Amino acid sequence: MARLGHRIAASTVWAILNAAGIEPAPRRSGPTWREFLTAQAEWIVAADFFHIDTVLNRRLYALVFLEHGTRRLHITGVTAHPTRDWTVQQARDLTADLGIRIQTLHFLLRDRDDKYGEASDAVFRAEEMKIIKSAPQAPRMNAHCERIIGSIRREALDHVLIMNEAHARHVLAYYEQHYNEHRPHQARNQLPPDAPEQPPAAHDLNTHKVLRTRILGGLINEYRYAA
């Protein structure tokens, strides 16, 4: 209500502020979220959980990390009980896997899931990384991880009936290798994350077929060995 006693609609206030070039609070200036992600891509690694339902109606959880700059994928583990202690171990495994490359990463982007906790954040802060939390119920703020989880489902999990944790780890390990070493990425001029340049020989363009062959071939060999 204005001081003169006249009630002003919210739309009127918005029109006045918009005409004056004043953006909605709390941001008054600076880059948008998309501009920030684009500008800082080389220094961001994002994390997210996703679930896997087995044929025995058991729910498993996997934790993925994605380096924005290189699009390199890390699937650190699968468990039926994703506790904070388990997440801390996954953070340690990732930092060990990254090796000296972790010095090039400055930000960890994650949501506000209780499964992370202060202890897992401390693993990354020890590497001088800043923790960036996405807004509540805003999965698009971590769109890169949401997209890779969709790719994992469409290209691997939708084609295989998962039996248990060991089976899920096996399938996801094959997919991670395929994704990093063979799967082309538009953002990298059709290069896989681990390929510094175009391979000399053309690969089978049917990447789904190649992936299924590798997964099923590995599973057949594993079952023969177990038998």
Phi, psi and omega in degrees: 000133180289159182293340179277002178094004180262132178278132182244131181290154179299325179295326178292318178298316180299318181296320180293313180294321180295319178295330180275359179078022180262122183280162179298147176293154003272354183275126175250335180200174178102175185287156173284171180298318179296319179296322178296313180298321180292317183290327185255014188305320184295344186245012184248135166237132184249151182230149176196150174265151167214159185254156178228127178260125181276171179291342178267016176062039176248136182263128176247162180231140177235149179244127180243147172236139181228123175280118185298318186292314183263347186065020180288133185258139174230117173254102194277336182183166177226137180205157173272346183228084183282079179280172178294323178297321178296319180295323177300318180295323178295322177297318178295319179299319180296313181298324177292321180292324180290327180062225183289344180296338182295340178294341180270355182257131184245344185225140167249120179258125179211168176271192186259028179300137180294345183288347179280288178082169183292326184294318179291324176297324182297330178299319181280325177296329177296337176265017178063037176256146178263136180271123176247121180258133177288160180293153179302137177054043179228069183298336181293342176290339175242049188296328181297317179291320178299322181291318181291326176296320175299321178294320178300318180292311185292321189265346182226297189293331179288349183250359184225136174274114184279129183269314186200188183298315181299319179295317180297317178299319181297311181296316182292327176295319177296319181293319179301316178297315178299315183297316185281331187254338187230332187284123179288151181230128182298323181293344180245029181057043178068019176267140170293159182304322184268008181257115179287339180208170181297134179295150182292330181250145180287139177266164174297122183289342178277079186294330178296318180295317179298316181296314180298321179297316181294316181296310182294322178297318178294321180293321179298315179297321180295318180291325178295320180293320180293327181289000000 
